[in-house]
CSV table of C-alpha atoms in Angstrom, one decimal:
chain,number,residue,atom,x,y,z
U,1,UNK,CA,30.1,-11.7,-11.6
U,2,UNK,CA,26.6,-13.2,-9.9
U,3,UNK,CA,25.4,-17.0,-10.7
U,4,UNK,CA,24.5,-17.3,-14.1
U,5,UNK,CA,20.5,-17.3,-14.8
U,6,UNK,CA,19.7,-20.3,-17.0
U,7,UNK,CA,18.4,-18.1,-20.4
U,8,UNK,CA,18.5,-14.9,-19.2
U,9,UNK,CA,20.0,-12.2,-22.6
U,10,UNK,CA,17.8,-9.3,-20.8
U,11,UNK,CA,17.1,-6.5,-23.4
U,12,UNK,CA,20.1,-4.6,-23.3
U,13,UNK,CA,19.4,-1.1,-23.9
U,14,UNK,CA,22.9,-0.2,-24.0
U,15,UNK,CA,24.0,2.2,-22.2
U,16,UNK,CA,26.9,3.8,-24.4
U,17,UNK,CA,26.9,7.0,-22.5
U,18,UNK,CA,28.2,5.3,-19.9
U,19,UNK,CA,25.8,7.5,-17.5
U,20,UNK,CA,24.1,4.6,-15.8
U,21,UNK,CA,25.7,3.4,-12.9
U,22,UNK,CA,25.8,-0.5,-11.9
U,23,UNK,CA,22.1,-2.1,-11.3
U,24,UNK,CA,20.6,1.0,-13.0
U,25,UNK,CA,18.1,1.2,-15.9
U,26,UNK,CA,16.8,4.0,-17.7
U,27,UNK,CA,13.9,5.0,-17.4
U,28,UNK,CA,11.8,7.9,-19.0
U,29,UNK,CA,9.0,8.1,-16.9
U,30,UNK,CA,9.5,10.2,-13.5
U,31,UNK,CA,8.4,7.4,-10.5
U,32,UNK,CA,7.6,8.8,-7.0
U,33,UNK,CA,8.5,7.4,-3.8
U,34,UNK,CA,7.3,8.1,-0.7
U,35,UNK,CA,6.5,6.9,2.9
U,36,UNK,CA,3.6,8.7,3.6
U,37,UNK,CA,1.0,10.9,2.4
U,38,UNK,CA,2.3,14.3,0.3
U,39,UNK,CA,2.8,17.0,2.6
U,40,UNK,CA,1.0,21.0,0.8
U,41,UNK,CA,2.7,23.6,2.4
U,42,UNK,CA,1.6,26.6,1.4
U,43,UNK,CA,4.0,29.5,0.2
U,44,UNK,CA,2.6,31.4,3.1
U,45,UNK,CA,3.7,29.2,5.6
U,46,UNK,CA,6.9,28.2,4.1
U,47,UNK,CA,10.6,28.8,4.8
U,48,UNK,CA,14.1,27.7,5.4
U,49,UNK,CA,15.8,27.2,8.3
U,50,UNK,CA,19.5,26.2,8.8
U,51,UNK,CA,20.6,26.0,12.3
U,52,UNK,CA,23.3,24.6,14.7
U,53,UNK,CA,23.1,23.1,18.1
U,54,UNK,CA,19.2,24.2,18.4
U,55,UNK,CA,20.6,27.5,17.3
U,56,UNK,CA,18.8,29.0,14.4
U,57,UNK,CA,21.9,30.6,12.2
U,58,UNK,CA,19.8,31.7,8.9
U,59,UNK,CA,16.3,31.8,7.8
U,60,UNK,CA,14.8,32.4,4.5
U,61,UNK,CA,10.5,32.8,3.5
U,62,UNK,CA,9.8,31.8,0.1
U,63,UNK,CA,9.8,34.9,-1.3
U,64,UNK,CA,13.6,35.5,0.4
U,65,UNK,CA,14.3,32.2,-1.1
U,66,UNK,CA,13.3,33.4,-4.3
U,67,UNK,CA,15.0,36.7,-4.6
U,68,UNK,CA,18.6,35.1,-4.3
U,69,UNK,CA,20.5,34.1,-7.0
U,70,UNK,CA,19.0,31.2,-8.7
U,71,UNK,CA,20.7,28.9,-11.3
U,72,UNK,CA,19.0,25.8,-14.2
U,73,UNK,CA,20.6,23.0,-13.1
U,74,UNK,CA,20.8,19.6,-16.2
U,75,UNK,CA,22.3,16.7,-14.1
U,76,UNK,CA,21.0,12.9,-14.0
U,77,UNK,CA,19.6,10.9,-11.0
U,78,UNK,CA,19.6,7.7,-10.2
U,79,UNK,CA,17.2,6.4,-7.3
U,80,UNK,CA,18.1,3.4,-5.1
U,81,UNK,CA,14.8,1.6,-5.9
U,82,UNK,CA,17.2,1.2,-9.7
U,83,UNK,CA,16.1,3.7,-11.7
U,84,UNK,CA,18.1,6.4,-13.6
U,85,UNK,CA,17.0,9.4,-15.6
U,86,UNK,CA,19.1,11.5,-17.7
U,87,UNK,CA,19.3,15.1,-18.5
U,88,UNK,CA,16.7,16.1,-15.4
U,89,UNK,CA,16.4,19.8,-15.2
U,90,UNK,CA,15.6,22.1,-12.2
U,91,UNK,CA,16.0,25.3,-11.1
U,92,UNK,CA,17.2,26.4,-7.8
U,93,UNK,CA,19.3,27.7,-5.1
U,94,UNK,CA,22.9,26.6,-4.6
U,95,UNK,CA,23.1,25.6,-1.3
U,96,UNK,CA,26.2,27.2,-1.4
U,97,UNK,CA,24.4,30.3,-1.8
U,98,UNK,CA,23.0,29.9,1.4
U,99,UNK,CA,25.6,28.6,3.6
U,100,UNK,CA,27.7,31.9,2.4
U,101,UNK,CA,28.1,33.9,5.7
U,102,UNK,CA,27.4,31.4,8.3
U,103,UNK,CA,30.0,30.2,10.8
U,104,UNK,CA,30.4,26.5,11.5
U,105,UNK,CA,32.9,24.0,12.1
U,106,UNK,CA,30.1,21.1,11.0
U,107,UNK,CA,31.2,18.1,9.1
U,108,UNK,CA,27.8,17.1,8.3
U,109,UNK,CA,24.2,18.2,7.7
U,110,UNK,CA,21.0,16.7,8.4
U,111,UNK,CA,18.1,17.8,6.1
U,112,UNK,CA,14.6,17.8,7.6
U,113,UNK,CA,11.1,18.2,5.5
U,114,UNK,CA,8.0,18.4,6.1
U,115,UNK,CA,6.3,15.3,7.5
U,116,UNK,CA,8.6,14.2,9.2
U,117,UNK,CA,11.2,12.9,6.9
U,118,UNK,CA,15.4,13.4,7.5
U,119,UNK,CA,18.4,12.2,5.9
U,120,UNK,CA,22.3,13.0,6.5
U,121,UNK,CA,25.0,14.1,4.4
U,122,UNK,CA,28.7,15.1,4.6
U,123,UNK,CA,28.9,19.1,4.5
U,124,UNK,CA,31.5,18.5,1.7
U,125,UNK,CA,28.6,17.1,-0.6
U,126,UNK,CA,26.1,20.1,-0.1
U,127,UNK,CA,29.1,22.4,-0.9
U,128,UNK,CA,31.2,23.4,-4.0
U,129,UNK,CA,28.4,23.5,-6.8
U,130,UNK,CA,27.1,19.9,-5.6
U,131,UNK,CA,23.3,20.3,-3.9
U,132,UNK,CA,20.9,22.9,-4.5
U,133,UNK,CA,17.6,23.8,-3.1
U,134,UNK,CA,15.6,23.5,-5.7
U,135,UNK,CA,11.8,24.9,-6.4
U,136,UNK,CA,11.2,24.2,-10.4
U,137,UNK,CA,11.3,21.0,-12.6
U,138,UNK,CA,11.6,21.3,-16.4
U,139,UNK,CA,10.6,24.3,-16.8
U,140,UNK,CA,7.3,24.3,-14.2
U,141,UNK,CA,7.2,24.5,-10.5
U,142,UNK,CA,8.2,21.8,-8.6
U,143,UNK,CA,4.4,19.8,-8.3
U,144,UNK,CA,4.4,18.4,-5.1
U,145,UNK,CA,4.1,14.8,-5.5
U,146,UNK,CA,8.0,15.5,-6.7
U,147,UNK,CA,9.0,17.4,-3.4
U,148,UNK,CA,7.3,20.8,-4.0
U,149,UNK,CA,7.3,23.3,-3.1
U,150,UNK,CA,10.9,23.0,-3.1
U,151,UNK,CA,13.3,19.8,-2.5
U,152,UNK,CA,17.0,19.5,-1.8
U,153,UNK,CA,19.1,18.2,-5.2
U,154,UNK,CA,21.9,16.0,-4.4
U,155,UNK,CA,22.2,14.4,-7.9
U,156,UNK,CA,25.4,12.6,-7.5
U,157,UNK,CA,23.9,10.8,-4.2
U,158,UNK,CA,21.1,7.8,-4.6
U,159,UNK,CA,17.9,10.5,-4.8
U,160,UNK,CA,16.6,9.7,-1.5
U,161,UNK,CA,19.5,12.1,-0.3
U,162,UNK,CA,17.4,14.7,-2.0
U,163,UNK,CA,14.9,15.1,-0.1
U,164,UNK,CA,11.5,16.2,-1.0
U,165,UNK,CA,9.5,19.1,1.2
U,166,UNK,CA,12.9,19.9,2.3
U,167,UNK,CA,12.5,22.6,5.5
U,168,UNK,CA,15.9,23.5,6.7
U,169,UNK,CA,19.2,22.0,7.3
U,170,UNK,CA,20.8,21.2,10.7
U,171,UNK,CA,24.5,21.3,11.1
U,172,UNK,CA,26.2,18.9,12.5
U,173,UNK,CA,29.7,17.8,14.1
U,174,UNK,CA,29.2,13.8,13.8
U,175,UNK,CA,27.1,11.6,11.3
U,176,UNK,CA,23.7,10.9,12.2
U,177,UNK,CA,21.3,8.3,10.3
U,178,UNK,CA,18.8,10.3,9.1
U,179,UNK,CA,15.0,8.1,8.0
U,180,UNK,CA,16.3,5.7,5.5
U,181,UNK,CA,19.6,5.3,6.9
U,182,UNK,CA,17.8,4.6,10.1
U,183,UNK,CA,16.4,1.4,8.1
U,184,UNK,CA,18.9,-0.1,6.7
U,185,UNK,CA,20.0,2.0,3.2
U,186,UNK,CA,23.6,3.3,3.4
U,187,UNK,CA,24.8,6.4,5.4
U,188,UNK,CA,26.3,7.7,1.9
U,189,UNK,CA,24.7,6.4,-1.2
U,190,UNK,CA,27.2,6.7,-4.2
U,191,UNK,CA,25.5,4.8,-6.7
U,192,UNK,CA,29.0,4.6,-8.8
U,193,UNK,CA,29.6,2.3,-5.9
U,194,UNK,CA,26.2,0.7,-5.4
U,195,UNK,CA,26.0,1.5,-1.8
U,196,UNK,CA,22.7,1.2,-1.4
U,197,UNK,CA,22.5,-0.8,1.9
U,198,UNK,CA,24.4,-1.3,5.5
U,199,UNK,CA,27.2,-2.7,3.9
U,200,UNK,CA,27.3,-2.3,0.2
L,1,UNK,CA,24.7,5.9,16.1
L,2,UNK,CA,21.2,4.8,16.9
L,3,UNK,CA,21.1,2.1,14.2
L,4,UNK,CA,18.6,-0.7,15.7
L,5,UNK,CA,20.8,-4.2,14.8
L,6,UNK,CA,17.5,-6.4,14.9
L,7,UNK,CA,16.5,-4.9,11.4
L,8,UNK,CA,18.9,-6.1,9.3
L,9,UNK,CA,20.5,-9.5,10.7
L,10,UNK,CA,24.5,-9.0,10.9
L,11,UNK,CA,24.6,-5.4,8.7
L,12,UNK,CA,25.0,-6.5,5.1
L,13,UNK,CA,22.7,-7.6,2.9
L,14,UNK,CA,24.1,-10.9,1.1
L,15,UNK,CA,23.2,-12.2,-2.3
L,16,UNK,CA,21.5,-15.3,-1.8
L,17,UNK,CA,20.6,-17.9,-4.2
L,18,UNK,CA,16.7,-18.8,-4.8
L,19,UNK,CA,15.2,-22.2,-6.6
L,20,UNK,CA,12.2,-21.9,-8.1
L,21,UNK,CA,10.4,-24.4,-6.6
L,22,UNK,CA,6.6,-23.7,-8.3
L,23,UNK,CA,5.1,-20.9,-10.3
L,24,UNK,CA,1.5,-20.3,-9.3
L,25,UNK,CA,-0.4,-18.4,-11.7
L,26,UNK,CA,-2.4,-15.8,-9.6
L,27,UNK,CA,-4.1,-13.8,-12.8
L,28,UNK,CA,-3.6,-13.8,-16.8
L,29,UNK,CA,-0.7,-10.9,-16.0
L,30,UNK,CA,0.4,-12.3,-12.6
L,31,UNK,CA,2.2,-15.0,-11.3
L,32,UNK,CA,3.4,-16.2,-8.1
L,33,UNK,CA,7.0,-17.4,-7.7
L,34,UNK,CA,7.4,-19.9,-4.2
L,35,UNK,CA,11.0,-19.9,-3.7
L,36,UNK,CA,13.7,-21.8,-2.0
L,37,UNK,CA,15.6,-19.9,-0.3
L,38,UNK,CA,19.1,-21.7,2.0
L,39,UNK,CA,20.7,-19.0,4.1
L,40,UNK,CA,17.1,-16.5,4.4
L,41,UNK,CA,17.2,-15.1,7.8
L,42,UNK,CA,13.3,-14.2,7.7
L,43,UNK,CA,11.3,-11.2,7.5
L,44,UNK,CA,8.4,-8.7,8.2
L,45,UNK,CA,4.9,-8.5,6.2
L,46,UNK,CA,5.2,-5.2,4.3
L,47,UNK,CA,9.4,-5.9,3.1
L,48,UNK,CA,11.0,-6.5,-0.4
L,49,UNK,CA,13.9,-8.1,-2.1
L,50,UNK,CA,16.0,-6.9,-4.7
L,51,UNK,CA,16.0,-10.2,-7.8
L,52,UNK,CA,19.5,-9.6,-9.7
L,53,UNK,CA,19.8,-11.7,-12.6
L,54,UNK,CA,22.8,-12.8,-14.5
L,55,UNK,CA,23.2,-13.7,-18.7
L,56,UNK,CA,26.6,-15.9,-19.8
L,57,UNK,CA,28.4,-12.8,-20.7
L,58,UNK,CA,27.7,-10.7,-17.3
L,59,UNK,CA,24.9,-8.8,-18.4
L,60,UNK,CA,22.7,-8.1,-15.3
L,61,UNK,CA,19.8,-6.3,-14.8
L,62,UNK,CA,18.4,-5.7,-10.7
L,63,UNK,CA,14.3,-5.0,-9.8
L,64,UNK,CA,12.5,-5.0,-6.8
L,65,UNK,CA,9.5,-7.3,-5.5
L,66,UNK,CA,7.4,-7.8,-2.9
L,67,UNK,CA,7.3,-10.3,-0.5
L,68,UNK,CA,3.8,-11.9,-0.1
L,69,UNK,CA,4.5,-14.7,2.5
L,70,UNK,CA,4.0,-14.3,6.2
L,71,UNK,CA,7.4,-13.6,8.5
L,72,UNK,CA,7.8,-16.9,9.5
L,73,UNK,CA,6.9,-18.9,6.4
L,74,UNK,CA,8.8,-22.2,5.0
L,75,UNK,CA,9.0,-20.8,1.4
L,76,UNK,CA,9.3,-17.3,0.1
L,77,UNK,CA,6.5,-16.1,-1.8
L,78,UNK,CA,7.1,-13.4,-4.5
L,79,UNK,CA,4.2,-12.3,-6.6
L,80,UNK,CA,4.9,-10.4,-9.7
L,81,UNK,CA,3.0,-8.4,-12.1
L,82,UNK,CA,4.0,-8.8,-15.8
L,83,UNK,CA,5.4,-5.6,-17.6
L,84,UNK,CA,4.3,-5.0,-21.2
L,85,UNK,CA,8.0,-3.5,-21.8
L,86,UNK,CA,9.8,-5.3,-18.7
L,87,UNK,CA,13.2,-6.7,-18.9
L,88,UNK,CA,13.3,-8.9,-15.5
L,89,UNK,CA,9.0,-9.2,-14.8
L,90,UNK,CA,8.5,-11.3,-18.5
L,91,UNK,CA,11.1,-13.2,-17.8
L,92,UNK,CA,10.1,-14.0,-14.2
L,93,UNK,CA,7.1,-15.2,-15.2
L,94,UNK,CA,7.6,-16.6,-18.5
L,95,UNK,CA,10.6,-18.4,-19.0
L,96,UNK,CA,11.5,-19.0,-15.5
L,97,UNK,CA,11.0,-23.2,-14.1
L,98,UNK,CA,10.9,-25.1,-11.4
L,99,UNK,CA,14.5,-25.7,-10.1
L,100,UNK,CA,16.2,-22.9,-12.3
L,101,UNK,CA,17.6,-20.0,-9.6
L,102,UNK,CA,18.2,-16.7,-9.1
L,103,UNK,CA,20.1,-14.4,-7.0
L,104,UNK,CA,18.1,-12.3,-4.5
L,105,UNK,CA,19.1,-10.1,-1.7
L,106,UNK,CA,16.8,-8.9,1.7
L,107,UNK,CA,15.0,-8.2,3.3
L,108,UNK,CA,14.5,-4.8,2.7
L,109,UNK,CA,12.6,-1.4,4.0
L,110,UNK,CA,11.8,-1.3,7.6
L,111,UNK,CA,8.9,1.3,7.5
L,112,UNK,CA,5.7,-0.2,5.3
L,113,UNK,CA,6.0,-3.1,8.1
L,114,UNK,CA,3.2,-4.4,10.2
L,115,UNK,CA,4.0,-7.3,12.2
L,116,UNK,CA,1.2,-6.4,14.9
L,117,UNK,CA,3.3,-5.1,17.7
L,118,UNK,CA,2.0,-1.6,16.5
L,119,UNK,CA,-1.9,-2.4,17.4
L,120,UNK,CA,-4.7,-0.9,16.1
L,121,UNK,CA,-6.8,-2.0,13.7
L,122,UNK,CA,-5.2,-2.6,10.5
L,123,UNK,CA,-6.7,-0.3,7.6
L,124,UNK,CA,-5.3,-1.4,4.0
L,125,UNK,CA,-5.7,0.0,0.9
L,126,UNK,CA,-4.1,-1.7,-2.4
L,127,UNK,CA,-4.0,-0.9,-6.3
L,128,UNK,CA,-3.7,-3.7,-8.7
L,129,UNK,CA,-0.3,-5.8,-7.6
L,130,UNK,CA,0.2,-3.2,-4.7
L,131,UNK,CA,-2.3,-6.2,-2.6
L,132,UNK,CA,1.3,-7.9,-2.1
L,133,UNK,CA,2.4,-6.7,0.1
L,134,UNK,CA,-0.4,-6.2,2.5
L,135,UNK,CA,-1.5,-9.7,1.4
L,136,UNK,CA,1.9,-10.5,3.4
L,137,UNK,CA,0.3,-8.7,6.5
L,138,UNK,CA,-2.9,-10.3,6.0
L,139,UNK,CA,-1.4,-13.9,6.2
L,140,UNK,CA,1.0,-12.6,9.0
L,141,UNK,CA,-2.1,-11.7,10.8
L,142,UNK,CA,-4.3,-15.3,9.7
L,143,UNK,CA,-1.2,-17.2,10.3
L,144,UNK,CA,-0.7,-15.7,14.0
L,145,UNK,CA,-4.0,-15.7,14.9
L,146,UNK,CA,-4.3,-12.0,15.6
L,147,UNK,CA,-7.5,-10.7,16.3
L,148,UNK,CA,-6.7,-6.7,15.5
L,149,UNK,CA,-9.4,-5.9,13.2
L,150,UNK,CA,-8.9,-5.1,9.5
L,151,UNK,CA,-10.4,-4.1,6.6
L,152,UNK,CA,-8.6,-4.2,3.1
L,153,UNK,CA,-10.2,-2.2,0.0
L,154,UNK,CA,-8.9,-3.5,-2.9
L,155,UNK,CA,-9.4,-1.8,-6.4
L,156,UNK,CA,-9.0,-3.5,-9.8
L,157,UNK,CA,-9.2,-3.6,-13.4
L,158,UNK,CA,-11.7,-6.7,-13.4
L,159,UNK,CA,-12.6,-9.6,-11.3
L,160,UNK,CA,-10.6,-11.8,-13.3
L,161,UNK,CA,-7.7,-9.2,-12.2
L,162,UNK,CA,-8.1,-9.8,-8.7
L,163,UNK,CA,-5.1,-11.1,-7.4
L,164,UNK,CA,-5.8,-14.0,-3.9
L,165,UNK,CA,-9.2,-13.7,-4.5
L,166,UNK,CA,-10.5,-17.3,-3.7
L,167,UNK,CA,-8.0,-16.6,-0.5
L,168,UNK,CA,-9.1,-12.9,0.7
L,169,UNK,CA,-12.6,-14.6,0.1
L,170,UNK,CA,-11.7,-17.7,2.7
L,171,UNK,CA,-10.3,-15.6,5.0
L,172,UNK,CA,-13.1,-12.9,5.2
L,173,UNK,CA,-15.4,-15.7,6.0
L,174,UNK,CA,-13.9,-17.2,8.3
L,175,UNK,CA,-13.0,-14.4,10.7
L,176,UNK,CA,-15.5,-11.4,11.3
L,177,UNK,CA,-12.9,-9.5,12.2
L,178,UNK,CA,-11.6,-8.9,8.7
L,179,UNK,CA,-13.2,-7.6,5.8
L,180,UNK,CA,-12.2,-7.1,2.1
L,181,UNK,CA,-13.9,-4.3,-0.2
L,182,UNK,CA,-13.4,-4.2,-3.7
L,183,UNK,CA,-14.0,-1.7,-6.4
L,184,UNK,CA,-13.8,-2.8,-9.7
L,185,UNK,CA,-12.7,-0.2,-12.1
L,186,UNK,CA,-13.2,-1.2,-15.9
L,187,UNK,CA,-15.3,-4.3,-16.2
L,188,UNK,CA,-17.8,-5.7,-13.8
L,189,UNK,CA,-19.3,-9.1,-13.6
L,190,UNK,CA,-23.2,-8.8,-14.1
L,191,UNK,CA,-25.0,-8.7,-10.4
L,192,UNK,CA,-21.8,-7.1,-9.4
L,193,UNK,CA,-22.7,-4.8,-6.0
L,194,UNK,CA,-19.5,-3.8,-5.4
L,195,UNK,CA,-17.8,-0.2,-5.9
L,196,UNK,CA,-17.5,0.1,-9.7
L,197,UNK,CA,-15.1,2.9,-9.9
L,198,UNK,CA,-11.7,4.2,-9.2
L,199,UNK,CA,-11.1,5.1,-4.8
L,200,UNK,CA,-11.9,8.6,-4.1
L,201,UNK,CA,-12.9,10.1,-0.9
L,202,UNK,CA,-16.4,9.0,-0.1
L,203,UNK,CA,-15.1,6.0,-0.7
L,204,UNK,CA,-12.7,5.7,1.8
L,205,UNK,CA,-14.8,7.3,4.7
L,206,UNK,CA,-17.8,4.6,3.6
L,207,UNK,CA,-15.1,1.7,4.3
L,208,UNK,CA,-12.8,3.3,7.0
L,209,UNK,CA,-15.3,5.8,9.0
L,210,UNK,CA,-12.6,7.8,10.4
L,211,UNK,CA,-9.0,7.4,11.1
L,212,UNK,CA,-9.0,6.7,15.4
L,213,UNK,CA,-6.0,4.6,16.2
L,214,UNK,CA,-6.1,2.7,12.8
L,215,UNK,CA,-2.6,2.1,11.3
L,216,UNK,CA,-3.1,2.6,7.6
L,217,UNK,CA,-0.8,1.1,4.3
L,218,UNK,CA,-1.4,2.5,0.8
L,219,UNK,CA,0.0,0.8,-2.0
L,220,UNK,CA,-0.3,0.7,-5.7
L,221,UNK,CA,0.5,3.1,-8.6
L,222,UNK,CA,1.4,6.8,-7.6
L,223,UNK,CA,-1.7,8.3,-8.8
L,224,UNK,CA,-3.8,6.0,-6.7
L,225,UNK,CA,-1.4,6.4,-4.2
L,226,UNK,CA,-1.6,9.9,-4.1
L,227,UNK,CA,-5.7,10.2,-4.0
L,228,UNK,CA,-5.9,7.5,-1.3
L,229,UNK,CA,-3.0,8.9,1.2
L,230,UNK,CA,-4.6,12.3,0.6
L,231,UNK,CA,-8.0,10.8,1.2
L,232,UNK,CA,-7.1,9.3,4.4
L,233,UNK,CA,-5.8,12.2,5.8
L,234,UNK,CA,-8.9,14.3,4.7
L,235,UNK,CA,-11.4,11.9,6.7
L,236,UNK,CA,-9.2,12.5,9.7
L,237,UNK,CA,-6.1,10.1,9.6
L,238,UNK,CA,-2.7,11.5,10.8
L,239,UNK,CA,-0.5,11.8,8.8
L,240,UNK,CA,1.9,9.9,10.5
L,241,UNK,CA,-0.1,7.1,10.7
L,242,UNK,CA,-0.3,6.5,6.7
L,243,UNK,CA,2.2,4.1,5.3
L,244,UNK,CA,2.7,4.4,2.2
L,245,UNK,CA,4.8,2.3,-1.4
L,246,UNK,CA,4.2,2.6,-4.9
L,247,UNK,CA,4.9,0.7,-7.8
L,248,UNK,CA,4.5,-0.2,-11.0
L,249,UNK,CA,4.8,1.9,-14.4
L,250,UNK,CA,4.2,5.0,-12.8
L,251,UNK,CA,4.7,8.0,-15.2
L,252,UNK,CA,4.3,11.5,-13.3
């Protein structure tokens, strides 16, 4: 328990669920975060890329993306900067889906986007029904303030794991900070153990 | 792994504690907390904190401020905006003393930073209580005696909303190398000859004519966010170049 704040109750919302993880409010709104102006790729100009060693292993256009099996995804997220929101739903492609056929003894994955932007994850959490490429938020597209065209959906990771104007995924043997992690946030991110810093 | 160590002194980021040492009402919504704080190992214009507070039973409830003090500053400086509906900003700035404490952890975020290494003039563009943390810059700049030029438009409600405004004031007269721009959304003051409406594009390229080697900061609610980033990079700024934070209730 921290140092006691001479006559602070705070207001409690209780969280019977027991969905929020520790630091976390609720929050019905949908905040944005971002380090730099909102990339707006076209559909034209779009596509997916996962590759190896500089080797490019699979590649997708939009409209390839969007002929493969698609699923509705309901899951909550929880961003470092403390909030959480329940029930979110998307639509999108299992990344599963489209690491099925291509060989690789990686142990990680670094996810790039548009503008510049990376951040690293064990292959284990893109895999087995846990991330998703996904191109459609309650019931719309994806607008792309949120990430869109499409953004990666890592819901049980802090949400700066899913990252927004997502491009491709590089596969990787060793862990690699990607943008945050460069700058001080943690190289995981489970917020049911509050790692959100070097340390935590 | 290419971690740099000089961003976050020794890896973890401890809880610290913080005595309110004076609360320094900025606006009727906003109020300036100067803090106390043994064991803070300093920090960059542009960086936040994480406040965690604490009730008798264990209850606790985390936020994020800005930092508005210069790196090198005796006291830490947070400035926060009031919430309507907030559980930590109301009491911050309501029930909080001098000499009660807190907990508080940082520095933290090592991108929306300008500490003047970078060069370039210093383009700044802030929303309501999104000033703070290029106000941070600002007296980072002042306080170092910098002469990159900059140029801060600064959009709100009303003048009496104005956040620093006797300060931005002082320090635009004093050094013709900076100059602050306001637009005044809702209200305007009679005589006023100022922008009277919200930032938009010819706007930005009346106060910034053109991008060059500028290093730009954008903060403030998304939506403004959103128009001025865009803005910026219409009227020729890279992309890259474009730091950018929001904040604040910001429903999208």
């Amino acid at each position: 328990m921290g140092f006691i704040t001479r006559g602070f109750r705070g207001k409690r919302e209780t969280d019977e669920s027991g969905r929020i993880p520790p630091g976390q409010y609720e929050t019905h709104d949908f905040p944005v975060l971002s380090a730099g102006p909102t990339p707006h790729t076209s559909p034209e100009t779009w596509s997916f890329t996962i590759a190896e060693g500089g080797e490019e292993l699979a590649r997708w256009s939009w409209d390839e993306l969007r002929a493969l099996p698609s699923e509705t995804i309901t899951k909550d997220i929880h961003c470092v900067t403390k909030w959480s929101k329940l029930d979110t739903e998307w639509e999108g492609v299992s990344v599963d889906t489209l690491l099925d056929g291509v060989e690789s003894d990686a142990a990680y994955v670094m996810a790039w986007s548009d503008g510049g932007y990376t951040t690293n994850l064990p292959l284990e959490d893109v895999t087995g029904g846990k991330a998703w490429v996904a191109f459609g938020y309650d019931g719309e597209p994806l607008d792309p303030e949120h990430g869109g065209p499409a953004r990666l959906l890592v819901p049980h990771l802090y949400f700066w794991k899913s990252a927004k104007w997502v491009r491709g995924l590089r596969l990787m043997d060793e862990d690699e900070p990607g943008f945050w992690e460069s700058l001080g946030y943690h190289l995981y991110g489970d917020p049911w153990r509050e790692q959100r810093y070097w340390g935590d | 792994m290419k971690i740099d160590p000089a961003i976050i002194p020794l890896g973890a980021l401890r809880w610290l504690l913080a005595e309110v040492v004076e609360l320094v009402p900025e606006t009727p919504r906003v109020t300036s907390l100067v803090l106390d704080v043994p064991g803070w190992a300093g920090h960059r214009p542009g960086q936040h904190v994480d406040v965690r507070l604490t009730a008798e039973d264990g209850y606790q409830a985390q936020r994020s401020y800005s930092i508005a003090t210069p790196a090198d500053a005796e006291r830490l400086v947070l400035t926060v905006e009031e919430l309507d509906d907030g559980e930590v900003s109301p009491f911050l700035t309501e029930e909080l003393g001098a000499g009660d404490r807190f907990e508080l952890r940082g520095p933290i975020g090592g991108h929306f930073v300008w500490d003047g290494s970078a060069g370039g003039p210093l383009h700044l563009v802030g929303g309501g209580s999104g000033v703070v943390p290029l106000m941070a810059m600002l007296r980072h700049r002042a306080a170092a005696g910098l002469d990159v030029p900059a140029t801060l438009l600064y959009s709100s409600r009303t003048l009496e909303d104005v956040i620093y405004r006797e300060e931005l004031d002082a320090l635009a007269r004093a050094d013709p190398a900076f100059r602050v721009v306001h637009t005044l959304t809702r209200a305007q003051p009679e005589a006023w000859d100022g922008y009277a409406r919200r930032i938009d594009g010819e706007m930005l390229a009346e106060v910034f004519e053109g991008g060059g080697e500028a290093n730009a900061f954008v903060c403030g609610p998304t939506r403004f966010v959103e128009v001025a980033a865009d803005g910026l990079v219409a009227i020729g700024y890279e992309p890259g170049s474009v730091r950018t934070e929001r904040f604040g209730p910001s429903g999208a």
